[in-house]
């Protein structure tokens, strides 16, 4: 299945909640990356390829 190129980034501190959201969003049409906190997101340079940011 081809990716649309839209990236979704999850920034959620709770690992269980993060995993559940990841599973719900990882449908093969989007690239989903998850992070425990904003600092990890920034350290990964993820702001450069983010189309959608879900932040808790």
CSV table of N, CA and C in Angstrom, one decimal:
chain,number,residue,atom,x,y,z
A,1,UNK,N,0.8,-1.2,0.0
A,1,UNK,CA,0.0,0.0,0.0
A,1,UNK,C,0.9,1.2,0.0
A,2,UNK,N,0.6,2.2,-0.8
A,2,UNK,CA,1.4,3.4,-0.9
A,2,UNK,C,1.0,4.4,0.2
A,3,UNK,N,2.1,5.0,0.7
A,3,UNK,CA,1.9,6.1,1.7
A,3,UNK,C,1.5,7.4,1.1
A,4,UNK,N,0.7,8.2,1.7
A,4,UNK,CA,0.2,9.4,1.1
A,4,UNK,C,1.3,10.5,1.3
A,5,UNK,N,2.2,10.3,2.2
A,5,UNK,CA,3.3,11.3,2.5
A,5,UNK,C,2.9,12.1,3.7
A,6,UNK,N,1.7,12.0,4.2
A,6,UNK,CA,1.3,12.8,5.4
A,6,UNK,C,1.9,12.1,6.6
A,7,UNK,N,2.5,12.9,7.4
A,7,UNK,CA,3.1,12.3,8.6
A,7,UNK,C,2.3,12.8,9.8
A,8,UNK,N,2.1,11.8,10.7
A,8,UNK,CA,1.4,12.1,12.0
A,8,UNK,C,2.4,11.9,13.1
A,9,UNK,N,2.6,12.9,14.0
A,9,UNK,CA,3.5,12.7,15.1
A,9,UNK,C,2.7,12.8,16.4
A,10,UNK,N,2.8,11.7,17.2
A,10,UNK,CA,2.2,11.7,18.5
A,10,UNK,C,3.2,12.0,19.6
A,11,UNK,N,2.8,13.0,20.4
A,11,UNK,CA,3.6,13.3,21.6
A,11,UNK,C,2.8,13.1,22.8
A,12,UNK,N,2.9,11.9,23.4
A,12,UNK,CA,2.1,11.5,24.5
A,12,UNK,C,3.0,10.9,25.6
A,13,UNK,N,2.9,11.3,26.8
A,13,UNK,CA,3.8,10.8,27.9
A,13,UNK,C,3.5,9.4,28.3
A,14,UNK,N,2.2,9.0,28.3
A,14,UNK,CA,1.8,7.7,28.7
A,14,UNK,C,2.0,6.6,27.6
A,15,UNK,N,2.9,5.7,27.9
A,15,UNK,CA,3.3,4.6,26.9
A,15,UNK,C,2.1,3.8,26.4
A,16,UNK,N,1.1,3.5,27.3
A,16,UNK,CA,0.0,2.7,26.9
A,16,UNK,C,-0.9,3.5,26.0
A,17,UNK,N,-1.2,4.8,26.4
A,17,UNK,CA,-2.0,5.6,25.5
A,17,UNK,C,-1.3,5.9,24.2
A,18,UNK,N,0.0,6.1,24.2
A,18,UNK,CA,0.8,6.3,23.0
A,18,UNK,C,0.7,5.1,22.0
A,19,UNK,N,0.8,3.9,22.6
A,19,UNK,CA,0.7,2.7,21.8
A,19,UNK,C,-0.7,2.5,21.2
A,20,UNK,N,-1.7,2.8,22.0
A,20,UNK,CA,-3.1,2.6,21.5
A,20,UNK,C,-3.4,3.6,20.4
A,21,UNK,N,-2.9,4.9,20.5
A,21,UNK,CA,-3.1,5.9,19.5
A,21,UNK,C,-2.3,5.5,18.2
A,22,UNK,N,-1.1,5.0,18.4
A,22,UNK,CA,-0.3,4.6,17.3
A,22,UNK,C,-1.0,3.5,16.5
A,23,UNK,N,-1.5,2.5,17.2
A,23,UNK,CA,-2.2,1.4,16.5
A,23,UNK,C,-3.4,1.9,15.7
A,24,UNK,N,-4.1,2.8,16.3
A,24,UNK,CA,-5.3,3.4,15.7
A,24,UNK,C,-5.0,4.2,14.4
A,25,UNK,N,-3.9,4.9,14.4
A,25,UNK,CA,-3.5,5.7,13.3
A,25,UNK,C,-2.6,5.1,12.3
A,26,UNK,N,-2.0,4.0,12.6
A,26,UNK,CA,-1.1,3.3,11.7
A,26,UNK,C,-1.9,2.4,10.7
A,27,UNK,N,-2.5,3.0,9.7
A,27,UNK,CA,-3.4,2.3,8.8
A,27,UNK,C,-2.8,2.1,7.5
A,28,UNK,N,-1.5,2.4,7.3
A,28,UNK,CA,-0.8,2.2,6.0
A,28,UNK,C,-0.9,3.3,5.1
A,29,UNK,N,-1.7,4.3,5.4
A,29,UNK,CA,-1.8,5.5,4.6
A,29,UNK,C,-1.0,6.7,5.1
A,30,UNK,N,-0.5,6.6,6.3
A,30,UNK,CA,0.2,7.7,6.9
A,30,UNK,C,1.5,7.1,7.6
A,31,UNK,N,2.5,8.0,7.7
A,31,UNK,CA,3.7,7.6,8.5
A,31,UNK,C,3.4,8.2,9.9
A,32,UNK,N,3.4,7.3,10.9
A,32,UNK,CA,3.1,7.7,12.2
A,32,UNK,C,4.4,7.5,13.1
A,33,UNK,N,4.8,8.5,13.8
A,33,UNK,CA,5.9,8.5,14.7
A,33,UNK,C,5.4,8.9,16.0
A,34,UNK,N,6.0,8.3,17.1
A,34,UNK,CA,5.5,8.6,18.4
A,34,UNK,C,6.7,9.0,19.3
A,35,UNK,N,6.4,9.9,20.2
A,35,UNK,CA,7.4,10.4,21.1
A,35,UNK,C,6.8,10.5,22.5
A,36,UNK,N,7.7,10.3,23.6
A,36,UNK,CA,7.2,10.4,25.0
A,36,UNK,C,7.0,11.9,25.4
A,37,UNK,N,7.8,12.8,24.8
A,37,UNK,CA,7.7,14.2,25.2
A,37,UNK,C,8.1,15.1,24.1
A,38,UNK,N,7.9,16.4,24.3
A,38,UNK,CA,8.3,17.4,23.3
A,38,UNK,C,9.7,17.5,23.1
A,39,UNK,N,10.5,17.3,24.1
A,39,UNK,CA,12.0,17.3,23.9
A,39,UNK,C,12.5,16.2,23.0
A,40,UNK,N,11.9,15.0,23.2
A,40,UNK,CA,12.3,13.9,22.3
A,40,UNK,C,11.9,14.2,20.8
A,41,UNK,N,10.7,14.8,20.7
A,41,UNK,CA,10.3,15.2,19.3
A,41,UNK,C,11.2,16.2,18.7
A,42,UNK,N,11.6,17.2,19.5
A,42,UNK,CA,12.5,18.2,18.9
A,42,UNK,C,13.9,17.6,18.7
A,43,UNK,N,14.4,16.7,19.6
A,43,UNK,CA,15.7,16.1,19.4
A,43,UNK,C,15.8,15.2,18.1
A,44,UNK,N,14.6,14.6,17.8
A,44,UNK,CA,14.6,13.8,16.6
A,44,UNK,C,14.5,14.6,15.3
A,45,UNK,N,14.4,15.9,15.4
A,45,UNK,CA,14.3,16.7,14.2
A,45,UNK,C,13.0,16.5,13.5
A,46,UNK,N,12.0,16.0,14.2
A,46,UNK,CA,10.7,15.6,13.6
A,46,UNK,C,9.9,16.8,13.1
A,47,UNK,N,10.2,18.0,13.6
A,47,UNK,CA,9.4,19.2,13.1
A,47,UNK,C,9.6,19.4,11.6
A,48,UNK,N,10.7,18.9,11.0
A,48,UNK,CA,10.9,19.1,9.6
A,48,UNK,C,10.0,18.3,8.7
A,49,UNK,N,9.5,17.2,9.2
A,49,UNK,CA,8.7,16.3,8.3
A,49,UNK,C,7.3,16.1,8.9
A,50,UNK,N,6.8,17.0,9.7
A,50,UNK,CA,5.5,16.8,10.3
A,50,UNK,C,4.4,17.5,9.6
A,51,UNK,N,3.4,16.8,9.2
A,51,UNK,CA,2.2,17.3,8.6
A,51,UNK,C,1.1,17.5,9.7
A,52,UNK,N,1.0,16.6,10.6
A,52,UNK,CA,0.0,16.6,11.7
A,52,UNK,C,0.8,16.3,13.0
A,53,UNK,N,0.6,17.1,14.0
A,53,UNK,CA,1.1,16.9,15.3
A,53,UNK,C,0.0,16.8,16.3
A,54,UNK,N,0.0,15.6,17.0
A,54,UNK,CA,-1.0,15.4,18.1
A,54,UNK,C,-0.2,15.5,19.4
A,55,UNK,N,-0.5,16.5,20.2
A,55,UNK,CA,0.3,16.7,21.4
A,55,UNK,C,-0.6,16.7,22.6
A,56,UNK,N,-0.2,15.9,23.6
A,56,UNK,CA,-1.0,15.8,24.8
A,56,UNK,C,-0.4,16.6,25.9
